[in-house]
Amino acid sequence: MSARTYLLAAGAFAVGTSAYVVSGVLPAVSSELGVSLTAAGQLATAFALAYAVGAPLIATLAGRWDRRTVLLVALVAAAVGNGLSAVATTYPLLIVGRIIAAIGAAAYTPAATLVATALLPPAQRARAVAIVFGGLTLALAIGVPAGDLLGSSIGYGGVFAAVAVVSALVAAAVPICLPRMAAPPPVPLRERFAVAADRRVLTVLAMTVVGVLAAMVVFIYVTPLLNATAGIHGATIALLLVVYGVGAMVGNTWGGRAADRFGTVPTLYAVLAGIAVTVVTLSLTASTLVGAAMALVLWGIFSWAFNPPLQSLLLELAPTGGLVLSLNASAIYLGTALAGVVGGVVIGMGGLLVLPLVGGGLVLVVIALLLTLQLGRRRVAEAEKVPVPACAGLAAAD
């Protein structure tokens, strides 16, 4: 893999940290701005919703820009949004900063994925996607624990300022290290959304929403869940989140390599089975510190092995890719936004320990959607076969 691919991963790390670090600075935001933890938590919701709405719109509006320009503008927007968040002294201004940062992230991730796949041969496409998403997993491994540890000492402003600096540094490297890459030929808006309206594409997008919801409905509340199952709290939680992040990086790499070697659909079945088992048993396996560490690393591996084969499957269905990848990015953040709401409802009705069961049930829904997609593709393939008349062989013999 080339250094340019890893630069794209560095940009993904910057915009990913911008998204994930909020979970770690919620107590600092709450105390410094004098708002409740629930209100501070809406920063994550605002980011997720702005990303979900912005990704397909930006993909359409910037469809004729060369890809390097898209990456540069996206990283600058992420730097500006995080810079504004760093100096914000009121809650509304902080919300605005998060929305600007989300728009930058929404523009960056799909463009970086397309550029990475274009820089490498088709046989390494899923691996290229995995490297870009490796930046996101590194953000998860470092961003949340760092926000949790640093937020109390340098405040949320210092944390967001650090993210802004990283975004700016990667932005400065983009025009130096990446070649110009022309935009794909212009496609009429109607044709763009015709691809997105393809039933197979919609099924994969639904898999993304439900799959992310299955993971995040548990992960958002993993701190109180570990408190309840094993009495774990404080710095130990931050260490376990790092363990989860390490597992996520391993899974992300493995998912890309497995999809290239064994195919997207077999890899997805294996990954989904792993997610289902690790999530459903989490309340039991995470009853001790050692058990929690093992459970979280396995959960991280399987959960983050999901994205590379899924995005590769989308590119198989829609090779031009730009709009569907942006819609998939929207689906990821829509699932994240729904997770907080669904998790809150589940906790209110059944308690924390019900969350893993709900997550496992949602994984079964994803498996059902994959089965539906596979059966549909098989029917289409059979329908496209041209039957050979029974007498054709006899005529040839004569």
Short mmCIF file of C-alpha atoms in Angstrom, two decimals:
data_model
loop_
_atom_site.label_atom_id
_atom_site.label_comp_id
_atom_site.label_asym_id
_atom_site.label_seq_id
_atom_site.Cartn_x
_atom_site.Cartn_y
_atom_site.Cartn_z
CA MET A 1 0.00 0.00 0.00
CA SER A 2 1.28 3.46 -0.91
CA ALA A 3 1.99 6.33 1.47
CA ARG A 4 -0.82 8.28 -0.25
CA THR A 5 -3.34 5.71 0.97
CA TYR A 6 -2.11 6.15 4.51
CA LEU A 7 -2.42 9.94 4.15
CA LEU A 8 -6.09 9.36 3.34
CA ALA A 9 -6.31 7.25 6.50
CA ALA A 10 -4.75 10.14 8.47
CA GLY A 11 -7.52 12.41 7.22
CA ALA A 12 -10.07 9.79 8.27
CA PHE A 13 -8.44 9.76 11.71
CA ALA A 14 -8.87 13.54 11.94
CA VAL A 15 -12.55 13.61 10.97
CA GLY A 16 -13.25 10.42 12.94
CA THR A 17 -11.74 11.89 16.10
CA SER A 18 -13.92 14.94 15.54
CA ALA A 19 -16.96 12.65 15.73
CA TYR A 20 -15.95 10.21 18.48
CA VAL A 21 -14.17 12.56 20.88
CA VAL A 22 -17.47 14.10 21.97
CA SER A 23 -18.25 11.02 24.06
CA GLY A 24 -15.11 11.63 26.10
CA VAL A 25 -15.64 15.36 26.73
CA LEU A 26 -19.31 15.27 27.77
CA PRO A 27 -18.52 15.83 31.49
CA ALA A 28 -16.25 18.79 30.60
CA VAL A 29 -18.90 20.35 28.35
CA SER A 30 -21.54 19.86 31.02
CA SER A 31 -19.49 21.49 33.79
CA GLU A 32 -17.97 24.34 31.74
CA LEU A 33 -21.18 25.41 29.99
CA GLY A 34 -23.54 24.58 32.85
CA VAL A 35 -25.76 22.22 30.82
CA SER A 36 -27.01 18.76 31.68
CA LEU A 37 -25.24 15.63 30.47
CA THR A 38 -28.30 14.89 28.36
CA ALA A 39 -28.01 18.26 26.63
CA ALA A 40 -24.27 17.76 26.15
CA GLY A 41 -25.02 14.40 24.58
CA GLN A 42 -27.05 16.16 21.88
CA LEU A 43 -23.72 17.37 20.43
CA ALA A 44 -23.23 13.83 19.13
CA THR A 45 -26.78 13.77 17.76
CA ALA A 46 -26.30 17.12 15.99
CA PHE A 47 -23.05 15.87 14.43
CA ALA A 48 -24.63 12.59 13.31
CA LEU A 49 -27.72 14.21 11.80
CA ALA A 50 -25.70 16.91 10.00
CA TYR A 51 -23.46 14.18 8.58
CA ALA A 52 -26.40 12.01 7.52
CA VAL A 53 -28.15 14.87 5.70
CA GLY A 54 -24.97 16.45 4.34
CA ALA A 55 -23.20 13.45 2.80
CA PRO A 56 -25.51 12.84 -0.21
CA LEU A 57 -26.08 16.57 -0.79
CA ILE A 58 -22.36 17.30 -0.84
CA ALA A 59 -21.71 14.31 -3.11
CA THR A 60 -24.18 15.82 -5.60
CA LEU A 61 -23.12 19.48 -5.30
CA ALA A 62 -19.40 18.71 -5.46
CA GLY A 63 -19.80 15.95 -8.04
CA ARG A 64 -17.85 17.89 -10.71
CA TRP A 65 -14.94 18.92 -8.47
CA ASP A 66 -11.69 17.07 -8.78
CA ARG A 67 -11.32 14.64 -5.87
CA ARG A 68 -8.23 16.33 -4.39
CA THR A 69 -10.14 19.60 -4.11
CA VAL A 70 -13.01 17.83 -2.35
CA LEU A 71 -10.60 16.32 0.18
CA LEU A 72 -8.88 19.66 0.80
CA VAL A 73 -12.12 21.63 1.27
CA ALA A 74 -13.51 18.89 3.53
CA LEU A 75 -10.48 18.93 5.83
CA VAL A 76 -10.48 22.73 5.99
CA ALA A 77 -14.16 22.64 6.99
CA ALA A 78 -13.36 20.05 9.66
CA ALA A 79 -10.55 22.27 10.99
CA VAL A 80 -12.80 25.35 11.04
CA GLY A 81 -15.64 23.48 12.75
CA ASN A 82 -13.38 22.08 15.45
CA GLY A 83 -11.65 25.45 15.85
CA LEU A 84 -15.03 27.10 16.41
CA SER A 85 -15.93 24.36 18.87
CA ALA A 86 -12.68 25.05 20.73
CA VAL A 87 -13.44 28.74 21.29
CA ALA A 88 -17.21 28.38 21.77
CA THR A 89 -18.32 29.73 25.12
CA THR A 90 -22.03 29.11 24.61
CA TYR A 91 -23.97 25.95 23.90
CA PRO A 92 -25.58 27.17 20.62
CA LEU A 93 -22.19 28.23 19.22
CA LEU A 94 -20.77 24.83 20.14
CA ILE A 95 -23.63 23.15 18.25
CA VAL A 96 -22.81 25.27 15.18
CA GLY A 97 -19.17 24.22 15.41
CA ARG A 98 -20.15 20.55 15.55
CA ILE A 99 -22.41 20.93 12.49
CA ILE A 100 -19.62 22.56 10.42
CA ALA A 101 -17.19 19.81 11.47
CA ALA A 102 -19.78 17.18 10.51
CA ILE A 103 -20.19 18.69 7.04
CA GLY A 104 -16.43 18.44 6.55
CA ALA A 105 -16.46 14.82 7.68
CA ALA A 106 -19.44 14.06 5.43
CA ALA A 107 -17.54 15.38 2.42
CA TYR A 108 -14.26 13.69 3.32
CA THR A 109 -15.04 10.04 4.04
CA PRO A 110 -16.79 9.05 0.75
CA ALA A 111 -14.25 11.02 -1.34
CA ALA A 112 -11.31 9.44 0.48
CA THR A 113 -12.79 5.98 -0.06
CA LEU A 114 -13.17 6.59 -3.80
CA VAL A 115 -9.64 7.99 -4.13
CA ALA A 116 -8.16 5.06 -2.19
CA THR A 117 -9.90 2.51 -4.43
CA ALA A 118 -8.76 4.41 -7.54
CA LEU A 119 -5.11 4.40 -6.41
CA LEU A 120 -5.03 0.60 -6.15
CA PRO A 121 -5.93 -2.29 -8.48
CA PRO A 122 -9.50 -3.71 -8.25
CA ALA A 123 -8.26 -6.88 -6.52
CA GLN A 124 -7.18 -4.74 -3.55
CA ARG A 125 -10.31 -2.58 -3.40
CA ALA A 126 -11.67 -3.89 -0.09
CA ARG A 127 -8.18 -3.59 1.43
CA ALA A 128 -8.04 0.06 0.34
CA VAL A 129 -11.40 0.71 2.00
CA ALA A 130 -10.09 -0.99 5.14
CA ILE A 131 -7.04 1.31 5.28
CA VAL A 132 -9.21 4.45 5.08
CA PHE A 133 -11.52 3.06 7.75
CA GLY A 134 -8.42 2.17 9.73
CA GLY A 135 -8.09 5.89 10.38
CA LEU A 136 -11.60 5.87 11.84
CA THR A 137 -10.83 2.89 14.06
CA LEU A 138 -7.66 4.58 15.29
CA ALA A 139 -9.80 7.61 16.13
CA LEU A 140 -12.07 5.32 18.12
CA ALA A 141 -9.12 3.70 19.89
CA ILE A 142 -7.45 7.01 20.78
CA GLY A 143 -10.11 9.72 20.47
CA VAL A 144 -12.64 8.60 23.08
CA PRO A 145 -10.11 7.61 25.78
CA ALA A 146 -8.03 10.75 25.10
CA GLY A 147 -11.10 12.96 25.36
CA ASP A 148 -12.04 11.25 28.60
CA LEU A 149 -8.54 11.64 30.10
CA LEU A 150 -7.71 15.13 28.77
CA GLY A 151 -11.12 16.77 29.03
CA SER A 152 -10.82 17.28 32.77
CA SER A 153 -7.36 18.88 32.50
CA ILE A 154 -7.42 21.01 29.32
CA GLY A 155 -11.18 21.34 28.93
CA TYR A 156 -13.28 20.58 25.89
CA GLY A 157 -11.78 23.63 24.15
CA GLY A 158 -8.28 22.19 24.33
CA VAL A 159 -9.46 18.81 23.01
CA PHE A 160 -11.30 20.34 20.04
CA ALA A 161 -8.31 22.62 19.34
CA ALA A 162 -6.03 19.58 19.09
CA VAL A 163 -8.43 17.97 16.59
CA ALA A 164 -8.49 21.21 14.56
CA VAL A 165 -4.68 21.23 14.37
CA VAL A 166 -4.53 17.62 13.16
CA SER A 167 -7.18 18.37 10.49
CA ALA A 168 -5.23 21.43 9.32
CA LEU A 169 -1.95 19.51 9.11
CA VAL A 170 -3.48 16.76 6.95
CA ALA A 171 -5.16 19.42 4.79
CA ALA A 172 -1.76 21.03 4.18
CA ALA A 173 -0.33 17.68 3.04
CA VAL A 174 -3.14 16.85 0.59
CA PRO A 175 -2.11 19.16 -2.31
CA ILE A 176 1.54 18.17 -1.83
CA CYS A 177 1.15 14.39 -1.67
CA LEU A 178 -1.95 13.53 -3.69
CA PRO A 179 -2.31 13.83 -7.46
CA ARG A 180 -5.20 15.63 -9.09
CA MET A 181 -7.96 13.15 -9.77
CA ALA A 182 -10.68 14.23 -12.17
CA ALA A 183 -14.27 13.86 -11.11
CA PRO A 184 -16.20 11.07 -12.81
CA PRO A 185 -18.18 12.11 -15.90
CA PRO A 186 -21.19 14.24 -14.99
CA VAL A 187 -24.29 12.19 -14.32
CA PRO A 188 -27.77 13.78 -14.40
CA LEU A 189 -29.39 14.08 -10.98
CA ARG A 190 -32.19 11.72 -11.99
CA GLU A 191 -29.69 9.01 -12.95
CA ARG A 192 -27.74 9.51 -9.72
CA PHE A 193 -30.79 8.83 -7.60
CA ALA A 194 -31.93 6.03 -9.91
CA VAL A 195 -28.82 4.14 -8.77
CA ALA A 196 -29.65 4.97 -5.15
CA ALA A 197 -33.23 3.73 -5.69
CA ASP A 198 -32.01 0.31 -6.83
CA ARG A 199 -33.67 -2.20 -4.50
CA ARG A 200 -30.37 -4.04 -3.98
CA VAL A 201 -28.59 -0.82 -3.01
CA LEU A 202 -31.42 0.11 -0.62
CA THR A 203 -31.12 -3.33 1.00
CA VAL A 204 -27.40 -2.82 1.62
CA LEU A 205 -28.05 0.67 3.02
CA ALA A 206 -30.66 -0.83 5.36
CA MET A 207 -28.05 -3.38 6.45
CA THR A 208 -25.72 -0.49 7.30
CA VAL A 209 -28.33 1.37 9.37
CA VAL A 210 -29.41 -1.71 11.33
CA GLY A 211 -25.85 -3.04 11.68
CA VAL A 212 -24.53 0.24 13.10
CA LEU A 213 -27.60 0.51 15.33
CA ALA A 214 -26.92 -3.02 16.64
CA ALA A 215 -23.36 -2.10 17.60
CA MET A 216 -23.87 1.45 18.84
CA VAL A 217 -27.02 0.79 20.88
CA VAL A 218 -24.69 -1.15 23.18
CA PHE A 219 -21.44 0.80 22.72
CA ILE A 220 -22.93 4.21 23.61
CA TYR A 221 -23.88 2.80 27.01
CA VAL A 222 -20.85 0.54 27.46
CA THR A 223 -19.55 2.53 30.47
CA PRO A 224 -22.66 2.07 32.66
CA LEU A 225 -22.99 -1.49 31.32
CA LEU A 226 -19.47 -2.39 32.51
CA ASN A 227 -20.24 -0.69 35.81
CA ALA A 228 -23.30 -2.92 36.19
CA THR A 229 -21.72 -6.23 35.10
CA ALA A 230 -18.23 -6.01 36.60
CA GLY A 231 -18.10 -2.90 38.78
CA ILE A 232 -15.54 -1.32 36.43
CA HIS A 233 -15.16 2.47 36.35
CA GLY A 234 -12.71 5.37 35.99
CA ALA A 235 -9.38 4.95 34.20
CA THR A 236 -10.02 1.22 33.80
CA ILE A 237 -12.95 2.05 31.49
CA ALA A 238 -10.64 4.24 29.37
CA LEU A 239 -8.15 1.34 29.15
CA LEU A 240 -10.90 -1.07 28.07
CA LEU A 241 -12.00 1.39 25.38
CA VAL A 242 -8.43 1.34 24.07
CA VAL A 243 -8.62 -2.48 24.02
CA TYR A 244 -11.86 -2.24 22.02
CA GLY A 245 -10.18 0.20 19.63
CA VAL A 246 -7.22 -2.13 19.10
CA GLY A 247 -9.67 -4.91 18.27
CA ALA A 248 -11.45 -2.54 15.88
CA MET A 249 -8.21 -1.85 14.00
CA VAL A 250 -7.48 -5.57 13.72
CA GLY A 251 -11.02 -6.31 12.55
CA ASN A 252 -11.05 -3.51 10.02
CA THR A 253 -7.85 -4.83 8.39
CA TRP A 254 -8.99 -8.44 8.54
CA GLY A 255 -12.41 -7.59 7.07
CA GLY A 256 -10.83 -5.97 4.02
CA ARG A 257 -8.38 -8.79 3.40
CA ALA A 258 -11.02 -11.48 3.91
CA ALA A 259 -13.42 -9.78 1.49
CA ASP A 260 -10.70 -9.61 -1.19
CA ARG A 261 -9.80 -13.28 -0.67
CA PHE A 262 -13.11 -15.02 0.08
CA GLY A 263 -15.68 -12.61 -1.36
CA THR A 264 -17.92 -10.01 0.24
CA VAL A 265 -20.97 -12.15 1.04
CA PRO A 266 -19.17 -15.08 2.77
CA THR A 267 -17.13 -12.57 4.79
CA LEU A 268 -20.27 -10.72 5.85
CA TYR A 269 -21.94 -13.92 7.07
CA ALA A 270 -18.87 -14.80 9.16
CA VAL A 271 -18.60 -11.29 10.58
CA LEU A 272 -22.30 -11.03 11.45
CA ALA A 273 -22.23 -14.39 13.22
CA GLY A 274 -19.27 -13.18 15.28
CA ILE A 275 -21.02 -9.92 16.18
CA ALA A 276 -24.18 -11.74 17.23
CA VAL A 277 -22.34 -14.12 19.59
CA THR A 278 -20.10 -11.49 21.19
CA VAL A 279 -22.91 -8.96 21.73
CA VAL A 280 -25.53 -11.37 23.08
CA THR A 281 -23.10 -12.87 25.60
CA LEU A 282 -21.57 -9.53 26.66
CA SER A 283 -23.46 -9.33 29.97
CA LEU A 284 -22.05 -12.73 30.94
CA THR A 285 -18.52 -12.52 29.55
CA ALA A 286 -17.93 -8.98 30.87
CA SER A 287 -18.53 -9.96 34.49
CA THR A 288 -14.78 -9.70 35.33
CA LEU A 289 -12.01 -7.36 34.20
CA VAL A 290 -10.25 -10.09 32.17
CA GLY A 291 -13.54 -11.27 30.70
CA ALA A 292 -14.49 -7.70 29.79
CA ALA A 293 -11.16 -7.14 28.04
CA MET A 294 -11.52 -10.33 26.00
CA ALA A 295 -15.15 -9.59 25.16
CA LEU A 296 -14.39 -6.03 24.06
CA VAL A 297 -11.46 -6.96 21.84
CA LEU A 298 -13.54 -9.65 20.08
CA TRP A 299 -16.49 -7.31 19.80
CA GLY A 300 -14.22 -4.66 18.30
CA ILE A 301 -12.77 -7.14 15.79
CA PHE A 302 -16.12 -8.39 14.49
CA SER A 303 -17.94 -5.04 14.59
CA TRP A 304 -15.30 -3.21 12.58
CA ALA A 305 -14.77 -6.06 10.14
CA PHE A 306 -18.31 -5.27 8.94
CA ASN A 307 -17.61 -2.04 6.99
CA PRO A 308 -14.98 -3.06 4.38
CA PRO A 309 -16.92 -5.98 2.84
CA LEU A 310 -20.17 -4.03 3.00
CA GLN A 311 -18.71 -1.04 1.14
CA SER A 312 -17.07 -3.39 -1.35
CA LEU A 313 -20.49 -4.98 -1.93
CA LEU A 314 -21.94 -1.53 -2.63
CA LEU A 315 -19.22 -0.87 -5.19
CA GLU A 316 -20.06 -4.20 -6.86
CA LEU A 317 -23.69 -3.12 -7.16
CA ALA A 318 -22.93 0.46 -8.26
CA PRO A 319 -19.38 0.67 -9.68
CA THR A 320 -19.47 4.49 -10.15
CA GLY A 321 -19.88 4.59 -6.40
CA GLY A 322 -19.86 8.29 -5.47
CA LEU A 323 -23.46 8.76 -4.42
CA VAL A 324 -23.99 5.32 -2.91
CA LEU A 325 -20.85 5.64 -0.78
CA SER A 326 -22.06 9.01 0.51
CA LEU A 327 -25.48 7.49 1.21
CA ASN A 328 -23.77 4.64 3.06
CA ALA A 329 -21.86 7.19 5.14
CA SER A 330 -25.22 8.82 5.91
CA ALA A 331 -26.61 5.42 6.85
CA ILE A 332 -23.73 4.89 9.31
CA TYR A 333 -24.49 8.15 11.12
CA LEU A 334 -28.25 7.61 10.94
CA GLY A 335 -27.71 4.31 12.75
CA THR A 336 -25.55 6.13 15.31
CA ALA A 337 -28.18 8.83 15.85
CA LEU A 338 -30.93 6.21 16.30
CA ALA A 339 -28.81 4.19 18.74
CA GLY A 340 -28.93 6.79 21.50
CA VAL A 341 -32.72 7.07 21.26
CA VAL A 342 -33.36 3.32 21.00
CA GLY A 343 -30.91 2.60 23.81
CA GLY A 344 -32.63 5.10 26.07
CA VAL A 345 -36.03 3.53 25.40
CA VAL A 346 -34.69 0.00 26.02
CA ILE A 347 -33.04 1.02 29.30
CA GLY A 348 -36.24 2.73 30.44
CA MET A 349 -38.33 -0.34 29.67
CA GLY A 350 -36.04 -3.25 30.56
CA GLY A 351 -32.79 -1.97 32.04
CA LEU A 352 -29.15 -1.94 30.94
CA LEU A 353 -28.70 -5.69 30.76
CA VAL A 354 -31.35 -5.98 28.04
CA LEU A 355 -29.23 -3.90 25.61
CA PRO A 356 -26.95 -6.77 24.48
CA LEU A 357 -30.00 -8.91 23.68
CA VAL A 358 -31.50 -6.12 21.61
CA GLY A 359 -28.18 -5.66 19.81
CA GLY A 360 -28.04 -9.39 19.01
CA GLY A 361 -31.62 -9.33 17.72
CA LEU A 362 -30.77 -6.44 15.40
CA VAL A 363 -27.81 -8.43 14.01
CA LEU A 364 -30.25 -11.19 13.07
CA VAL A 365 -32.23 -8.60 11.11
CA VAL A 366 -29.06 -7.73 9.18
CA ILE A 367 -28.48 -11.42 8.40
CA ALA A 368 -32.06 -11.67 7.13
CA LEU A 369 -31.50 -8.65 4.87
CA LEU A 370 -28.30 -10.21 3.49
CA LEU A 371 -30.19 -13.44 2.75
CA THR A 372 -32.88 -11.44 0.95
CA LEU A 373 -30.24 -9.64 -1.12
CA GLN A 374 -28.46 -12.87 -2.01
CA LEU A 375 -31.69 -14.60 -3.08
CA GLY A 376 -32.68 -11.57 -5.17
CA ARG A 377 -29.32 -11.50 -6.96
CA ARG A 378 -29.59 -15.22 -7.63
CA ARG A 379 -33.06 -14.81 -9.18
CA VAL A 380 -31.82 -11.98 -11.41
CA ALA A 381 -28.83 -14.07 -12.54
CA GLU A 382 -31.09 -17.02 -13.41
CA ALA A 383 -33.56 -14.78 -15.26
CA GLU A 384 -30.77 -13.33 -17.39
CA LYS A 385 -29.67 -16.75 -18.60
CA VAL A 386 -30.77 -17.36 -22.21
CA PRO A 387 -32.27 -20.85 -22.53
CA VAL A 388 -30.81 -23.03 -25.28
CA PRO A 389 -33.49 -24.77 -27.43
CA ALA A 390 -33.57 -28.53 -26.91
CA CYS A 391 -33.09 -29.20 -30.65
CA ALA A 392 -29.97 -27.03 -30.93
CA GLY A 393 -27.62 -29.89 -30.21
CA LEU A 394 -29.37 -32.18 -32.72
CA ALA A 395 -29.18 -29.53 -35.45
CA ALA A 396 -25.47 -29.18 -34.85
CA ALA A 397 -25.01 -32.96 -35.00
CA ASP A 398 -26.78 -33.10 -38.38
#
